[in-house]
Short mmCIF file of C-alpha atoms and ligand atoms in Angstrom, two decimals:
data_model
loop_
_atom_site.label_atom_id
_atom_site.label_comp_id
_atom_site.label_asym_id
_atom_site.label_seq_id
_atom_site.Cartn_x
_atom_site.Cartn_y
_atom_site.Cartn_z
CA MET A 1485 -9.80 288.12 69.74
CA ASN A 1486 -9.96 291.44 71.73
CA ILE A 1487 -12.00 291.34 74.93
CA LYS A 1488 -13.09 294.39 76.91
CA PHE A 1489 -12.99 293.84 80.67
CA THR A 1490 -13.21 295.68 83.98
CA LYS A 1491 -10.78 294.97 86.81
CA MET A 1492 -12.60 295.12 90.15
CA HIS A 1493 -12.17 294.00 93.73
CA GLY A 1494 -14.32 293.34 96.76
CA ALA A 1495 -12.26 293.74 99.95
CA GLY A 1496 -9.12 292.92 97.99
CA ASN A 1497 -10.50 289.75 96.35
CA ASP A 1498 -9.89 290.76 92.77
CA PHE A 1499 -11.74 289.97 89.56
CA VAL A 1500 -11.64 290.41 85.82
CA VAL A 1501 -15.29 291.05 84.90
CA ILE A 1502 -16.40 290.56 81.29
CA ASP A 1503 -19.66 291.56 79.60
CA ALA A 1504 -20.45 288.41 77.62
CA ILE A 1505 -23.84 289.82 76.57
CA ASN A 1506 -22.57 292.58 74.30
CA GLN A 1507 -19.43 290.76 73.16
CA THR A 1508 -18.86 287.17 72.06
CA VAL A 1509 -16.62 285.44 74.59
CA ASN A 1510 -15.43 281.85 74.33
CA LEU A 1511 -12.52 281.28 76.71
CA SER A 1512 -10.66 278.02 77.27
CA ALA A 1513 -9.37 277.11 80.72
CA GLU A 1514 -5.88 277.86 79.42
CA GLN A 1515 -6.93 281.36 78.27
CA ILE A 1516 -8.54 282.00 81.67
CA ARG A 1517 -5.33 280.95 83.40
CA HIS A 1518 -3.42 283.34 81.12
CA ILE A 1519 -5.75 286.27 81.92
CA ALA A 1520 -5.54 285.51 85.64
CA ASP A 1521 -1.73 285.28 85.61
CA ARG A 1522 -0.27 288.22 87.57
CA HIS A 1523 2.86 288.37 85.40
CA MET A 1524 1.87 287.27 81.90
CA GLY A 1525 -1.77 288.41 81.96
CA VAL A 1526 -4.05 290.86 83.79
CA GLY A 1527 -4.02 289.12 87.18
CA CYS A 1528 -7.07 288.15 89.26
CA ASP A 1529 -8.32 285.62 91.80
CA GLN A 1530 -11.39 284.89 89.71
CA LEU A 1531 -12.77 285.78 86.25
CA LEU A 1532 -16.50 286.56 86.05
CA LEU A 1533 -18.61 286.27 82.88
CA VAL A 1534 -21.84 288.31 82.79
CA GLU A 1535 -24.38 286.53 80.58
CA ARG A 1536 -28.08 286.45 79.76
CA PRO A 1537 -29.99 284.03 82.03
CA THR A 1538 -30.96 280.53 80.93
CA ARG A 1539 -33.95 280.48 83.35
CA ASP A 1540 -37.10 282.61 83.40
CA ASP A 1541 -36.78 283.45 87.11
CA ALA A 1542 -33.44 285.20 86.68
CA ASP A 1543 -32.39 288.60 85.31
CA PHE A 1544 -28.79 287.62 84.57
CA ARG A 1545 -26.46 284.63 84.71
CA TYR A 1546 -22.93 284.96 86.02
CA ARG A 1547 -20.24 282.33 85.64
CA ILE A 1548 -17.25 282.17 87.97
CA PHE A 1549 -13.80 280.82 87.05
CA ASN A 1550 -10.92 280.47 89.50
CA ALA A 1551 -7.43 281.58 88.52
CA ASP A 1552 -6.58 277.93 87.76
CA GLY A 1553 -9.31 277.90 85.10
CA SER A 1554 -11.79 275.79 87.07
CA GLU A 1555 -15.46 276.86 86.88
CA VAL A 1556 -17.10 277.01 90.30
CA GLU A 1557 -20.53 277.27 91.82
CA GLN A 1558 -20.48 280.50 93.82
CA CYS A 1559 -18.53 283.64 94.68
CA GLY A 1560 -19.71 286.11 97.31
CA ASN A 1561 -17.33 289.01 96.66
CA GLY A 1562 -17.82 288.44 92.94
CA ALA A 1563 -21.59 288.76 93.32
CA ARG A 1564 -21.15 292.25 94.77
CA CYS A 1565 -18.78 293.32 92.00
CA PHE A 1566 -21.22 291.82 89.47
CA VAL A 1567 -24.01 294.14 90.71
CA ARG A 1568 -21.76 297.21 90.55
CA PHE A 1569 -20.67 296.16 87.05
CA VAL A 1570 -24.17 295.71 85.56
CA HIS A 1571 -25.23 299.08 86.98
CA ASP A 1572 -22.09 300.93 85.86
CA HIS A 1573 -22.46 299.43 82.38
CA SER A 1574 -26.20 300.28 82.17
CA LEU A 1575 -27.15 296.63 81.75
CA THR A 1576 -29.94 297.15 84.28
CA GLN A 1577 -31.59 299.87 86.39
CA GLN A 1578 -32.86 297.34 88.96
CA HIS A 1579 -31.38 297.62 92.46
CA GLU A 1580 -32.41 294.10 93.42
CA ILE A 1581 -31.27 291.54 90.85
CA ARG A 1582 -31.97 287.81 90.55
CA VAL A 1583 -28.74 286.19 89.43
CA GLU A 1584 -28.45 282.65 88.10
CA THR A 1585 -25.29 280.89 89.24
CA ALA A 1586 -24.12 277.30 88.93
CA SER A 1587 -25.46 276.65 92.46
CA GLY A 1588 -28.82 278.41 92.10
CA ILE A 1589 -30.30 281.90 92.30
CA ILE A 1590 -28.76 284.58 94.51
CA VAL A 1591 -30.27 288.03 95.04
CA PRO A 1592 -27.76 290.86 95.41
CA LYS A 1593 -29.04 294.35 96.20
CA LEU A 1594 -27.33 297.68 95.53
CA GLU A 1595 -27.81 299.77 98.70
CA ASN A 1596 -28.26 303.54 98.59
CA ASP A 1597 -24.84 304.01 100.22
CA GLY A 1598 -23.23 302.13 97.32
CA ARG A 1599 -22.53 298.99 99.30
CA VAL A 1600 -24.01 295.72 98.04
CA THR A 1601 -25.90 293.21 100.19
CA VAL A 1602 -26.27 289.68 98.85
CA ASN A 1603 -28.71 287.00 99.91
CA MET A 1604 -26.31 284.07 99.54
CA GLY A 1605 -28.96 281.43 100.20
CA ALA A 1606 -29.03 278.92 103.05
CA PRO A 1607 -25.93 276.93 104.03
CA ARG A 1608 -25.98 273.19 103.40
CA PHE A 1609 -24.46 270.70 105.86
CA GLU A 1610 -25.22 267.24 104.47
CA PRO A 1611 -21.88 265.67 103.42
CA VAL A 1612 -23.32 264.73 100.02
CA ASP A 1613 -24.19 268.40 99.34
CA ILE A 1614 -20.76 269.77 100.23
CA PRO A 1615 -19.43 267.27 98.88
CA PHE A 1616 -17.43 265.70 101.74
CA VAL A 1617 -16.73 262.05 102.58
CA ALA A 1618 -18.28 261.28 105.98
CA THR A 1619 -20.49 258.51 107.36
CA GLU A 1620 -22.97 261.04 108.75
CA ARG A 1621 -23.54 264.78 109.18
CA ALA A 1622 -21.71 266.20 112.23
CA LEU A 1623 -21.00 269.61 113.76
CA THR A 1624 -17.26 268.99 113.47
CA TYR A 1625 -15.07 266.40 111.78
CA THR A 1626 -11.51 265.18 112.34
CA LEU A 1627 -9.35 265.49 109.23
CA ASP A 1628 -5.95 263.78 108.99
CA VAL A 1629 -3.68 266.37 107.34
CA ALA A 1630 -0.05 265.30 106.92
CA GLY A 1631 -0.34 263.00 109.93
CA LYS A 1632 -1.94 265.65 112.17
CA ASP A 1633 -5.60 265.43 113.25
CA LEU A 1634 -7.30 268.78 112.52
CA THR A 1635 -10.83 269.62 113.69
CA ILE A 1636 -12.93 271.27 110.97
CA CYS A 1637 -16.47 272.31 110.24
CA ALA A 1638 -17.56 271.38 106.72
CA LEU A 1639 -20.42 273.05 104.84
CA SER A 1640 -21.51 274.37 101.47
CA MET A 1641 -22.43 277.93 100.49
CA GLY A 1642 -23.03 276.58 97.03
CA ASN A 1643 -19.28 275.96 97.01
CA PRO A 1644 -17.45 273.75 99.52
CA HIS A 1645 -15.80 275.10 102.70
CA ALA A 1646 -13.74 273.66 105.51
CA VAL A 1647 -13.46 276.01 108.52
CA LEU A 1648 -10.86 275.70 111.28
CA LEU A 1649 -10.68 277.60 114.57
CA VAL A 1650 -7.24 279.13 115.28
CA ASP A 1651 -5.91 281.26 118.14
CA ASP A 1652 -4.25 283.81 115.84
CA VAL A 1653 -4.76 284.05 112.07
CA ASP A 1654 -1.39 285.79 111.73
CA THR A 1655 0.43 282.64 112.83
CA ALA A 1656 -2.03 280.09 111.41
CA PRO A 1657 -0.57 277.59 108.87
CA VAL A 1658 -2.74 278.99 106.06
CA THR A 1659 -0.39 278.41 103.13
CA THR A 1660 0.86 275.01 104.32
CA SER A 1661 -2.19 273.33 105.87
CA GLY A 1662 -4.52 275.31 103.58
CA ALA A 1663 -2.87 273.86 100.49
CA LEU A 1664 -3.13 270.32 101.88
CA ILE A 1665 -6.77 270.73 102.96
CA GLU A 1666 -7.70 272.14 99.51
CA ILE A 1667 -6.80 268.83 97.87
CA HIS A 1668 -7.72 266.49 100.73
CA PRO A 1669 -9.22 263.23 99.34
CA ARG A 1670 -12.30 263.57 101.57
CA PHE A 1671 -13.29 266.60 99.45
CA PRO A 1672 -13.82 265.03 96.01
CA ASN A 1673 -14.33 268.47 94.37
CA ARG A 1674 -11.52 270.06 96.48
CA VAL A 1675 -12.40 272.72 99.08
CA ASN A 1676 -11.83 276.29 100.30
CA ALA A 1677 -10.03 276.27 103.68
CA GLY A 1678 -10.92 279.04 106.16
CA PHE A 1679 -8.89 279.86 109.30
CA MET A 1680 -11.04 281.72 111.81
CA GLN A 1681 -9.96 283.58 114.95
CA ILE A 1682 -12.83 284.51 117.28
CA VAL A 1683 -12.25 288.06 118.60
CA ASP A 1684 -15.64 288.27 120.35
CA ARG A 1685 -19.22 287.13 119.69
CA SER A 1686 -19.68 289.71 116.91
CA HIS A 1687 -16.20 289.90 115.41
CA ILE A 1688 -13.84 287.41 113.80
CA ARG A 1689 -10.57 287.60 111.88
CA LEU A 1690 -10.36 285.31 108.86
CA ARG A 1691 -7.85 284.09 106.30
CA VAL A 1692 -8.91 281.76 103.48
CA PHE A 1693 -6.86 279.50 101.25
CA GLU A 1694 -9.22 279.40 98.29
CA ARG A 1695 -9.76 276.39 96.04
CA GLY A 1696 -8.21 277.16 92.67
CA ALA A 1697 -6.68 280.48 93.71
CA GLY A 1698 -4.56 280.07 96.86
CA GLU A 1699 -4.75 282.53 99.75
CA THR A 1700 -6.79 285.60 98.80
CA LEU A 1701 -7.17 288.88 100.67
CA ALA A 1702 -10.83 288.11 101.28
CA CYS A 1703 -13.35 285.39 100.43
CA GLY A 1704 -17.07 286.22 100.56
CA THR A 1705 -18.44 282.67 100.73
CA GLY A 1706 -15.56 281.86 103.08
CA ALA A 1707 -16.71 284.62 105.41
CA CYS A 1708 -20.27 283.26 105.21
CA ALA A 1709 -19.06 279.71 105.95
CA ALA A 1710 -16.89 280.83 108.89
CA VAL A 1711 -19.72 282.79 110.53
CA VAL A 1712 -22.19 279.93 110.00
CA ALA A 1713 -19.67 277.54 111.58
CA GLY A 1714 -19.07 279.88 114.51
CA ILE A 1715 -22.81 280.38 115.12
CA SER A 1716 -23.40 276.62 114.84
CA LEU A 1717 -20.71 276.06 117.48
CA GLY A 1718 -22.45 278.58 119.77
CA LEU A 1719 -19.46 280.98 119.60
CA LEU A 1720 -20.97 283.86 117.59
CA ASP A 1721 -24.10 286.02 117.57
CA GLN A 1722 -26.36 286.49 114.54
CA GLN A 1723 -24.47 289.40 112.92
CA VAL A 1724 -20.67 289.34 112.68
CA GLU A 1725 -17.99 291.67 111.36
CA VAL A 1726 -15.37 289.69 109.48
CA SER A 1727 -11.92 291.29 109.34
CA THR A 1728 -9.83 290.07 106.43
CA HIS A 1729 -6.48 291.24 105.06
CA GLY A 1730 -8.38 293.09 102.31
CA GLY A 1731 -11.11 294.75 104.35
CA THR A 1732 -14.25 294.13 106.41
CA LEU A 1733 -17.30 292.09 105.43
CA THR A 1734 -20.56 291.93 107.39
CA ILE A 1735 -22.32 288.57 107.62
CA SER A 1736 -25.63 287.70 109.23
CA TRP A 1737 -27.44 284.41 109.57
CA GLY A 1738 -30.59 283.51 111.49
CA GLY A 1739 -29.75 279.79 111.75
CA GLY A 1740 -31.38 276.69 110.27
CA ASN A 1741 -32.48 276.93 106.66
CA THR A 1742 -32.51 280.76 106.61
CA PRO A 1743 -30.32 282.66 104.14
CA VAL A 1744 -26.89 284.05 104.88
CA TRP A 1745 -26.53 287.80 104.15
CA LEU A 1746 -23.22 289.24 102.96
CA THR A 1747 -22.51 292.97 102.79
CA GLY A 1748 -19.28 294.62 101.74
CA PRO A 1749 -17.44 297.06 99.48
CA THR A 1750 -16.82 296.99 95.74
CA VAL A 1751 -14.17 298.94 93.82
CA ASN A 1752 -13.69 299.58 90.11
CA VAL A 1753 -9.94 299.58 89.43
CA PHE A 1754 -9.69 300.08 85.65
CA GLU A 1755 -11.25 299.25 82.27
CA ALA A 1756 -9.14 297.83 79.42
CA GLU A 1757 -8.99 295.34 76.55
CA ILE A 1758 -6.95 292.19 76.31
CA SER A 1759 -5.86 290.55 73.06
CA LEU A 1760 -5.91 286.75 73.04
N1 API B 2179 -12.42 279.81 95.22
C1 API B 2179 -13.86 279.62 95.34
C2 API B 2179 -14.63 280.55 94.36
C3 API B 2179 -14.47 282.02 94.70
C4 API B 2179 -15.05 282.35 96.05
C5 API B 2179 -14.62 283.66 96.70
N2 API B 2179 -13.76 284.52 95.94
C6 API B 2179 -15.82 284.41 97.27
O1 API B 2179 -15.79 285.65 97.35
O2 API B 2179 -16.78 283.73 97.69
C7 API B 2179 -14.19 278.15 95.04
O3 API B 2179 -13.40 277.50 94.33
O4 API B 2179 -15.24 277.69 95.51
#
């Protein structure tokens, strides 16, 4: 089976994007892991499938698979690359697109300056929605990680996030504690672990150990979750610049049940075919 794909990235979070409308694509988890492998395959953090919608209120459906082959509910940087992809491949002329994802409809918009802004929907805090094991909803939780009590915020952007405050992301235990938090038993579906350094009320630095992919250069939903956590803790204003190792994302949230807005860059790296 030969599959055409486009390699893209959004602030260094990289994707293999596949048009599954104009080509028949049936990939096993093992084949996805092979494609994502940075030595034996193409290499990516996530693989995105662009499909026809299954609901009348959507223009497209996009499915998201982590490098470990797991299918997930949401991907913020992927949503931006998705919009660039469907425009570049003439799959639509619309600038505002309703996209069906496993966690509901998101509405990305291609701006005139080429950047993409995505309405990522409202954050969810109820433990059952994250999902997270807790007796009740709280602003922060104590998580026992390898015998140390860590304070986290827990929320869902459609996918689960744990957010920790650190003094300096450069020295934060992202790869050690992040890996343990990802598989912590209180997160039955695993979790993305974000390490946030507050620079000032409109600027944070962020590193994310992503569920199913390890540390990435940027995480769109992770940036949304970190800013929502920071605003909820009274530490951030409504619009925040998020500095990641891969670039800068802009997040805004009005609080409560209002949507989180994500804006950032997208880059086409190359087009190719892979034989499976
Ligand atoms: N690793 C995430 C999916 C990709 C999210 C990230 N790449 C983004 O830009 O939001 C998860 O398992 O929920």
